[in-house]
mmCIF file of C-alpha atoms and ligand atoms in Angstrom:
data_model
loop_
_atom_site.group_PDB
_atom_site.id
_atom_site.type_symbol
_atom_site.label_atom_id
_atom_site.label_comp_id
_atom_site.label_asym_id
_atom_site.label_seq_id
_atom_site.Cartn_x
_atom_site.Cartn_y
_atom_site.Cartn_z
ATOM 1 C CA MET A 809 29.496 29.676 5.004
ATOM 2 C CA PHE A 810 27.756 27.399 2.504
ATOM 3 C CA GLU A 811 30.970 26.977 0.485
ATOM 4 C CA GLU A 812 32.928 26.049 3.639
ATOM 5 C CA GLN A 813 30.286 23.473 4.586
ATOM 6 C CA ILE A 814 30.421 21.982 1.093
ATOM 7 C CA ASP A 815 34.233 21.833 1.255
ATOM 8 C CA GLU A 816 34.002 20.057 4.604
ATOM 9 C CA LEU A 817 31.444 17.522 3.364
ATOM 10 C CA ALA A 818 33.485 16.861 0.213
ATOM 11 C CA GLY A 819 36.576 16.204 2.362
ATOM 12 C CA LEU A 820 34.673 13.806 4.642
ATOM 13 C CA VAL A 821 33.198 11.952 1.674
ATOM 14 C CA GLN A 822 36.536 11.697 -0.097
ATOM 15 C CA ARG A 823 38.175 10.077 2.920
ATOM 16 C CA ALA A 824 35.251 7.697 3.488
ATOM 17 C CA ARG A 825 35.406 4.083 2.274
ATOM 18 C CA ARG A 826 32.163 2.764 3.781
ATOM 19 C CA ALA A 827 29.901 5.752 4.323
ATOM 20 C CA VAL A 828 26.199 5.187 4.837
ATOM 21 C CA VAL A 829 23.751 7.554 3.190
ATOM 22 C CA PHE A 830 20.376 7.677 4.964
ATOM 23 C CA THR A 831 17.582 9.265 2.937
ATOM 24 C CA GLY A 832 14.085 10.588 3.548
ATOM 25 C CA ALA A 833 11.271 12.077 1.538
ATOM 26 C CA GLY A 834 13.194 15.361 1.043
ATOM 27 C CA ILE A 835 15.642 13.759 -1.405
ATOM 28 C CA SER A 836 12.743 13.097 -3.790
ATOM 29 C CA THR A 837 10.940 16.457 -3.655
ATOM 30 C CA GLU A 838 13.117 17.723 -6.530
ATOM 31 C CA CYS A 839 11.644 14.806 -8.554
ATOM 32 C CA GLY A 840 8.089 16.072 -7.995
ATOM 33 C CA ILE A 841 7.162 13.718 -5.110
ATOM 34 C CA PRO A 842 5.955 15.791 -2.134
ATOM 35 C CA ASP A 843 7.321 15.003 1.330
ATOM 36 C CA PHE A 844 4.992 14.460 4.245
ATOM 37 C CA ARG A 845 5.726 17.244 6.688
ATOM 38 C CA SER A 846 6.537 20.361 4.670
ATOM 39 C CA PRO A 847 3.657 22.849 4.172
ATOM 40 C CA GLY A 848 1.391 21.400 1.479
ATOM 41 C CA GLY A 849 2.872 17.921 2.112
ATOM 42 C CA PHE A 850 0.613 14.887 2.173
ATOM 43 C CA TRP A 851 0.092 14.783 5.926
ATOM 44 C CA THR A 852 -1.099 18.343 6.078
ATOM 45 C CA ARG A 853 -4.050 17.081 4.018
ATOM 46 C CA TYR A 854 -4.599 13.469 5.216
ATOM 47 C CA LYS A 855 -4.187 11.769 8.579
ATOM 48 C CA PRO A 856 -2.188 8.521 8.180
ATOM 49 C CA ILE A 857 -4.177 5.260 8.272
ATOM 50 C CA GLU A 858 -2.851 2.895 10.956
ATOM 51 C CA TYR A 859 -2.109 -0.725 10.067
ATOM 52 C CA SER A 860 -4.700 -2.035 12.556
ATOM 53 C CA ALA A 861 -7.421 0.107 10.935
ATOM 54 C CA PHE A 862 -6.372 -1.159 7.471
ATOM 55 C CA LEU A 863 -6.734 -4.769 8.653
ATOM 56 C CA ALA A 864 -9.991 -4.170 10.517
ATOM 57 C CA SER A 865 -12.215 -2.744 7.814
ATOM 58 C CA GLU A 866 -12.827 -3.266 4.103
ATOM 59 C CA ASP A 867 -13.989 0.365 3.777
ATOM 60 C CA THR A 868 -10.760 1.646 5.368
ATOM 61 C CA ARG A 869 -8.714 -0.560 3.014
ATOM 62 C CA LEU A 870 -10.538 0.895 0.036
ATOM 63 C CA GLU A 871 -9.891 4.443 1.310
ATOM 64 C CA ALA A 872 -6.209 3.625 1.975
ATOM 65 C CA TRP A 873 -5.819 2.201 -1.529
ATOM 66 C CA ARG A 874 -7.548 5.233 -3.118
ATOM 67 C CA ARG A 875 -5.129 7.580 -1.340
ATOM 68 C CA PHE A 876 -2.130 5.396 -2.112
ATOM 69 C CA LEU A 877 -2.964 5.166 -5.817
ATOM 70 C CA MET A 878 -3.040 8.989 -5.987
ATOM 71 C CA ILE A 879 0.498 9.071 -4.575
ATOM 72 C CA HIS A 880 1.524 6.199 -6.815
ATOM 73 C CA GLU A 881 0.514 8.129 -9.935
ATOM 74 C CA THR A 882 3.099 10.753 -9.026
ATOM 75 C CA ILE A 883 5.736 8.160 -8.076
ATOM 76 C CA ALA A 884 5.267 6.181 -11.290
ATOM 77 C CA LYS A 885 6.102 9.268 -13.390
ATOM 78 C CA ALA A 886 9.113 10.357 -11.296
ATOM 79 C CA GLU A 887 12.729 9.966 -12.373
ATOM 80 C CA PRO A 888 15.852 10.092 -10.177
ATOM 81 C CA GLY A 889 17.007 13.670 -9.525
ATOM 82 C CA PRO A 890 20.430 15.302 -9.034
ATOM 83 C CA SER A 891 20.646 14.063 -5.425
ATOM 84 C CA HIS A 892 19.916 10.435 -6.359
ATOM 85 C CA ARG A 893 22.513 10.669 -9.132
ATOM 86 C CA ALA A 894 25.132 12.097 -6.762
ATOM 87 C CA VAL A 895 24.539 9.314 -4.240
ATOM 88 C CA ALA A 896 24.736 6.679 -7.005
ATOM 89 C CA ARG A 897 28.067 8.136 -8.129
ATOM 90 C CA LEU A 898 29.428 8.003 -4.559
ATOM 91 C CA VAL A 899 28.476 4.310 -4.385
ATOM 92 C CA GLN A 900 30.152 3.728 -7.754
ATOM 93 C CA LEU A 901 33.320 5.548 -6.648
ATOM 94 C CA GLY A 902 33.571 3.324 -3.559
ATOM 95 C CA HIS A 903 32.956 6.017 -0.937
ATOM 96 C CA VAL A 904 29.458 4.838 0.072
ATOM 97 C CA SER A 905 28.805 1.225 1.084
ATOM 98 C CA HIS A 906 25.033 1.360 1.663
ATOM 99 C CA VAL A 907 22.009 3.573 1.204
ATOM 100 C CA ILE A 908 19.394 3.179 3.932
ATOM 101 C CA THR A 909 16.186 4.743 2.707
ATOM 102 C CA GLN A 910 12.839 5.530 4.282
ATOM 103 C CA ASN A 911 11.514 6.218 0.816
ATOM 104 C CA ILE A 912 9.132 3.909 -0.962
ATOM 105 C CA ASP A 913 9.571 5.414 -4.433
ATOM 106 C CA GLY A 914 12.273 3.081 -5.813
ATOM 107 C CA LEU A 915 14.327 6.039 -7.111
ATOM 108 C CA HIS A 916 17.660 4.883 -5.642
ATOM 109 C CA ALA A 917 17.341 1.631 -7.614
ATOM 110 C CA ALA A 918 16.289 3.613 -10.695
ATOM 111 C CA SER A 919 19.472 5.706 -10.352
ATOM 112 C CA GLY A 920 21.537 2.551 -10.906
ATOM 113 C CA ILE A 921 22.602 1.620 -7.354
ATOM 114 C CA PRO A 922 22.878 -2.192 -7.088
ATOM 115 C CA ALA A 923 20.013 -3.756 -5.074
ATOM 116 C CA GLU A 924 22.387 -5.241 -2.464
ATOM 117 C CA ARG A 925 23.529 -1.738 -1.503
ATOM 118 C CA ILE A 926 19.997 -0.353 -0.950
ATOM 119 C CA ILE A 927 18.157 -1.059 2.318
ATOM 120 C CA GLU A 928 14.470 -0.077 2.145
ATOM 121 C CA ILE A 929 13.355 0.047 5.772
ATOM 122 C CA HIS A 930 9.821 1.274 4.987
ATOM 123 C CA GLY A 931 9.258 -1.083 2.063
ATOM 124 C CA ASN A 932 8.574 -0.306 -1.584
ATOM 125 C CA GLY A 933 5.446 1.316 -2.973
ATOM 126 C CA THR A 934 5.997 0.409 -6.600
ATOM 127 C CA TYR A 935 4.142 -2.893 -6.082
ATOM 128 C CA ALA A 936 1.748 -4.637 -3.649
ATOM 129 C CA LYS A 937 1.847 -7.895 -1.667
ATOM 130 C CA CYS A 938 -0.628 -10.344 -0.150
ATOM 131 C CA LEU A 939 -0.344 -10.132 3.641
ATOM 132 C CA SER A 940 -1.143 -13.872 3.955
ATOM 133 C CA CYS A 941 0.864 -15.660 1.248
ATOM 134 C CA GLY A 942 3.248 -12.892 0.151
ATOM 135 C CA LEU A 943 2.248 -13.093 -3.546
ATOM 136 C CA ARG A 944 3.266 -9.961 -5.451
ATOM 137 C CA HIS A 945 0.539 -7.937 -7.203
ATOM 138 C CA GLU A 946 1.021 -4.896 -9.434
ATOM 139 C CA ASN A 947 -0.468 -1.501 -8.562
ATOM 140 C CA ASP A 948 -2.056 -1.335 -12.033
ATOM 141 C CA TRP A 949 -3.963 -4.568 -11.268
ATOM 142 C CA VAL A 950 -5.183 -3.052 -7.970
ATOM 143 C CA LYS A 951 -6.353 0.026 -9.865
ATOM 144 C CA VAL A 952 -8.422 -2.130 -12.253
ATOM 145 C CA VAL A 953 -9.986 -4.152 -9.390
ATOM 146 C CA ILE A 954 -11.024 -0.959 -7.602
ATOM 147 C CA ALA A 955 -12.375 0.650 -10.788
ATOM 148 C CA GLU A 956 -14.346 -2.459 -11.818
ATOM 149 C CA ALA A 957 -15.471 -3.918 -8.476
ATOM 150 C CA GLY A 958 -15.476 -0.788 -6.299
ATOM 151 C CA ARG A 959 -13.826 -2.737 -3.471
ATOM 152 C CA ALA A 960 -10.356 -3.230 -2.010
ATOM 153 C CA PRO A 961 -8.396 -6.008 -3.742
ATOM 154 C CA ALA A 962 -8.143 -9.585 -2.443
ATOM 155 C CA CYS A 963 -5.210 -11.863 -3.353
ATOM 156 C CA SER A 964 -5.677 -13.660 -6.668
ATOM 157 C CA GLY A 965 -3.877 -16.674 -5.161
ATOM 158 C CA CYS A 966 -5.295 -17.172 -1.653
ATOM 159 C CA GLY A 967 -7.964 -14.476 -1.179
ATOM 160 C CA GLY A 968 -5.889 -12.688 1.510
ATOM 161 C CA ILE A 969 -5.641 -8.941 2.070
ATOM 162 C CA VAL A 970 -3.489 -7.124 -0.511
ATOM 163 C CA LYS A 971 -1.505 -4.098 0.689
ATOM 164 C CA SER A 972 1.123 -1.905 -0.913
ATOM 165 C CA ALA A 973 4.547 -3.373 -0.062
ATOM 166 C CA THR A 974 5.213 -0.466 2.298
ATOM 167 C CA ILE A 975 5.365 -0.305 6.091
ATOM 168 C CA SER A 976 2.392 1.565 7.580
ATOM 169 C CA PHE A 977 2.208 3.196 10.995
ATOM 170 C CA GLY A 978 1.636 0.438 13.541
ATOM 171 C CA GLN A 979 3.054 -2.281 11.241
ATOM 172 C CA SER A 980 6.173 -4.217 12.302
ATOM 173 C CA MET A 981 9.430 -3.103 10.748
ATOM 174 C CA PRO A 982 10.997 -5.628 8.336
ATOM 175 C CA GLU A 983 13.446 -7.728 10.392
ATOM 176 C CA GLN A 984 16.081 -8.426 7.748
ATOM 177 C CA GLU A 985 16.241 -4.808 6.546
ATOM 178 C CA MET A 986 16.485 -3.496 10.109
ATOM 179 C CA ALA A 987 19.326 -5.929 10.860
ATOM 180 C CA ASP A 988 21.106 -4.987 7.609
ATOM 181 C CA ALA A 989 20.690 -1.268 8.355
ATOM 182 C CA LYS A 990 22.088 -1.716 11.878
ATOM 183 C CA ALA A 991 25.102 -3.669 10.578
ATOM 184 C CA ALA A 992 25.827 -1.066 7.861
ATOM 185 C CA THR A 993 25.509 1.771 10.407
ATOM 186 C CA LEU A 994 27.870 0.118 12.896
ATOM 187 C CA ASN A 995 30.379 -0.552 10.101
ATOM 188 C CA ALA A 996 30.165 2.983 8.657
ATOM 189 C CA ASP A 997 33.077 5.434 8.726
ATOM 190 C CA LEU A 998 30.701 8.338 7.913
ATOM 191 C CA PHE A 999 26.900 8.669 8.171
ATOM 192 C CA ILE A 1000 25.083 11.242 6.024
ATOM 193 C CA SER A 1001 21.361 11.925 6.470
ATOM 194 C CA ILE A 1002 19.773 13.617 3.453
ATOM 195 C CA GLY A 1003 16.242 15.071 3.247
ATOM 196 C CA SER A 1004 14.770 13.648 6.419
ATOM 197 C CA SER A 1005 13.038 15.473 9.259
ATOM 198 C CA LEU A 1006 14.426 12.671 11.504
ATOM 199 C CA GLN A 1007 11.129 12.555 13.359
ATOM 200 C CA VAL A 1008 10.079 9.023 12.385
ATOM 201 C CA PHE A 1009 11.381 6.298 14.713
ATOM 202 C CA PRO A 1010 12.761 3.649 14.666
ATOM 203 C CA ALA A 1011 14.232 4.901 11.340
ATOM 204 C CA ALA A 1012 15.768 8.003 12.937
ATOM 205 C CA GLY A 1013 17.443 5.680 15.437
ATOM 206 C CA PHE A 1014 20.142 4.936 12.827
ATOM 207 C CA PRO A 1015 21.723 8.422 12.850
ATOM 208 C CA VAL A 1016 21.486 8.299 16.649
ATOM 209 C CA LEU A 1017 23.259 4.908 16.621
ATOM 210 C CA ALA A 1018 25.966 6.258 14.309
ATOM 211 C CA SER A 1019 26.579 9.183 16.629
ATOM 212 C CA GLN A 1020 26.678 6.892 19.711
ATOM 213 C CA ASN A 1021 29.226 4.769 17.804
ATOM 214 C CA ARG A 1022 31.361 7.934 17.327
ATOM 215 C CA THR A 1023 30.878 7.877 13.575
ATOM 216 C CA PRO A 1024 30.869 11.420 12.156
ATOM 217 C CA LEU A 1025 27.239 12.355 11.433
ATOM 218 C CA VAL A 1026 26.330 14.831 8.681
ATOM 219 C CA ILE A 1027 22.774 16.164 8.314
ATOM 220 C CA LEU A 1028 21.803 17.769 4.999
ATOM 221 C CA ASN A 1029 18.230 19.039 5.165
ATOM 222 C CA ARG A 1030 16.305 22.113 4.050
ATOM 223 C CA GLU A 1031 15.208 22.894 7.616
ATOM 224 C CA GLU A 1032 16.326 22.099 11.163
ATOM 225 C CA THR A 1033 15.911 18.554 12.458
ATOM 226 C CA GLY A 1034 15.610 17.317 16.037
ATOM 227 C CA LEU A 1035 19.007 15.609 15.727
ATOM 228 C CA ASP A 1036 21.056 18.580 14.476
ATOM 229 C CA GLY A 1037 22.731 18.789 17.898
ATOM 230 C CA LEU A 1038 24.289 15.322 17.407
ATOM 231 C CA ALA A 1039 25.859 16.140 14.039
ATOM 232 C CA LYS A 1040 29.473 16.996 13.249
ATOM 233 C CA LEU A 1041 28.243 18.994 10.261
ATOM 234 C CA VAL A 1042 24.754 20.375 9.565
ATOM 235 C CA ILE A 1043 23.919 21.892 6.189
ATOM 236 C CA HIS A 1044 20.526 23.564 5.819
ATOM 237 C CA ALA A 1045 20.082 23.603 2.050
ATOM 238 C CA ASP A 1046 18.320 21.932 -0.838
ATOM 239 C CA SER A 1047 20.042 18.598 -1.380
ATOM 240 C CA GLY A 1048 20.404 18.760 -5.197
ATOM 241 C CA PRO A 1049 22.547 21.905 -5.511
ATOM 242 C CA ALA A 1050 24.494 21.011 -2.348
ATOM 243 C CA LEU A 1051 25.357 17.509 -3.566
ATOM 244 C CA GLU A 1052 26.200 18.709 -7.068
ATOM 245 C CA ALA A 1053 28.690 21.139 -5.481
ATOM 246 C CA VAL A 1054 30.094 18.315 -3.328
ATOM 247 C CA MET A 1055 30.445 16.020 -6.361
ATOM 248 C CA ALA A 1056 32.339 18.673 -8.328
ATOM 249 C CA ARG A 1057 34.945 18.656 -5.542
ATOM 250 C CA VAL A 1058 34.928 14.871 -4.952
ATOM 251 C CA THR A 1059 35.402 13.883 -8.594
ATOM 252 C CA MET A 1060 38.150 16.486 -8.925
ATOM 253 C CA GLY A 1061 39.895 15.118 -5.810
ATOM 254 C CA ASP A 1062 39.510 11.456 -6.827
ATOM 255 C CA SER A 1063 41.159 11.792 -10.202
ATOM 256 C CA GLY A 1064 42.974 15.102 -10.226
ATOM 257 C CA THR A 1065 40.682 16.202 -13.054
ATOM 258 C CA LEU A 1066 36.961 16.792 -13.311
ATOM 259 C CA GLN A 1067 35.050 13.702 -14.513
HETATM 260 P P1 LIG B 1203 9.562 14.124 6.111
HETATM 261 O O1 LIG B 1203 8.485 14.510 5.164
HETATM 262 O O2 LIG B 1203 9.237 13.968 7.532
HETATM 263 O O3 LIG B 1203 10.771 15.145 6.036
HETATM 264 C C1 LIG B 1203 11.319 15.532 4.833
HETATM 265 C C2 LIG B 1203 12.359 16.597 5.146
HETATM 266 O O4 LIG B 1203 13.012 16.898 3.923
HETATM 267 C C3 LIG B 1203 11.780 17.902 5.681
HETATM 268 O O5 LIG B 1203 12.422 18.240 6.904
HETATM 269 C C4 LIG B 1203 12.078 18.945 4.578
HETATM 270 O O6 LIG B 1203 12.486 20.188 5.090
HETATM 271 C C5 LIG B 1203 13.219 18.306 3.853
HETATM 272 N N1 LIG B 1203 13.295 18.615 2.430
HETATM 273 C C6 LIG B 1203 12.291 18.720 1.514
HETATM 274 N N2 LIG B 1203 12.781 18.946 0.279
HETATM 275 C C7 LIG B 1203 14.136 19.006 0.421
HETATM 276 C C8 LIG B 1203 15.197 19.219 -0.485
HETATM 277 N N3 LIG B 1203 14.995 19.416 -1.794
HETATM 278 N N4 LIG B 1203 16.460 19.195 -0.003
HETATM 279 C C9 LIG B 1203 16.714 19.012 1.326
HETATM 280 N N5 LIG B 1203 15.738 18.800 2.226
HETATM 281 C C10 LIG B 1203 14.461 18.785 1.786
HETATM 282 O O7 LIG B 1203 10.182 12.817 5.495
HETATM 283 P P2 LIG B 1203 10.868 11.603 6.183
HETATM 284 O O8 LIG B 1203 11.757 12.069 7.290
HETATM 285 O O9 LIG B 1203 11.396 10.795 5.101
HETATM 286 O O10 LIG B 1203 9.670 10.779 6.883
HETATM 287 C C11 LIG B 1203 8.403 10.642 6.348
HETATM 288 C C12 LIG B 1203 7.975 9.229 6.030
HETATM 289 O O11 LIG B 1203 7.227 9.359 4.846
HETATM 290 C C13 LIG B 1203 9.068 8.275 5.710
HETATM 291 O O12 LIG B 1203 8.833 7.191 6.489
HETATM 292 C C14 LIG B 1203 8.875 7.867 4.253
HETATM 293 O O13 LIG B 1203 8.716 6.453 4.210
HETATM 294 C C15 LIG B 1203 7.555 8.421 3.827
HETATM 295 N N6 LIG B 1203 7.519 9.168 2.542
HETATM 296 C C16 LIG B 1203 8.187 8.697 1.465
HETATM 297 C C17 LIG B 1203 8.159 9.415 0.268
HETATM 298 C C18 LIG B 1203 8.921 8.876 -0.913
HETATM 299 O O14 LIG B 1203 9.099 7.668 -1.007
HETATM 300 N N7 LIG B 1203 9.406 9.737 -1.801
HETATM 301 C C19 LIG B 1203 7.432 10.595 0.169
HETATM 302 C C20 LIG B 1203 6.715 11.051 1.311
HETATM 303 C C21 LIG B 1203 6.790 10.319 2.499
#
């Protein structure tokens, strides 16, 4: 069964010229970054802090930053895993046009995918930004401010509120990235969701849009998702071994020999 599913995915990928890969936290668990919803995941321990609460109170901002810096310590040490490398290779081989990611860990960029092919719809947690003037601040600077002053950071340029460059619950989605993700989805000849529970909207609207547009939808996830019924192919497996098996077939098919 698994082998047949891998054969089918390899065939779809090989024929694709502008596939979109859509990724969630599950693609980075093999790199040591926990996802949110699996048992032991972050949300089983902490309730998310809404954007309005972050803006409203200095104490909440300090708490949000303390939690975020714990996650950041893990992210800063992480390296791209087998799944990130497989996706990067598919971009390089010309099968995948864009990677739309919900992840904030920067690992698709670290795997060598050019920036113009990565669409980060939930922002990037490897740095911070002033919410008033947009000035970039480094997470290490935030860490020092909190350690020395015991308060949430204020912008060194204008005094505004500094927040990780990620999109929190209740915060508006980034307009340009959402438009880019919609255009890539509508232009796709294959849409592959990897390591996402597909529970977070509007992000999970992209696989729905692909399916409405009659683009074959593939879902590769360790457990069932709410959108499995829309997919042409569903593979319940760990993404690393599955994608390595797919790549063995794709590289063989592309060149006639294994690369
Ligand atoms: P999620 O936590 O809701 O779902 C992750 C899914 O991945 C789960 O269904 C799980 O079964 C599956 N999974 C875990 N390990 C896997 C593996 N090795 N192979 C295949 N599947 C695996 O994540 P989500 O859907 O991305 O949504 C959560 C939100 O949390 C996103 O908005 C994202 O921005 C954020 N987040 C990001 C990171 C990160 O940047 N690495 C980490 C945690 C959460």
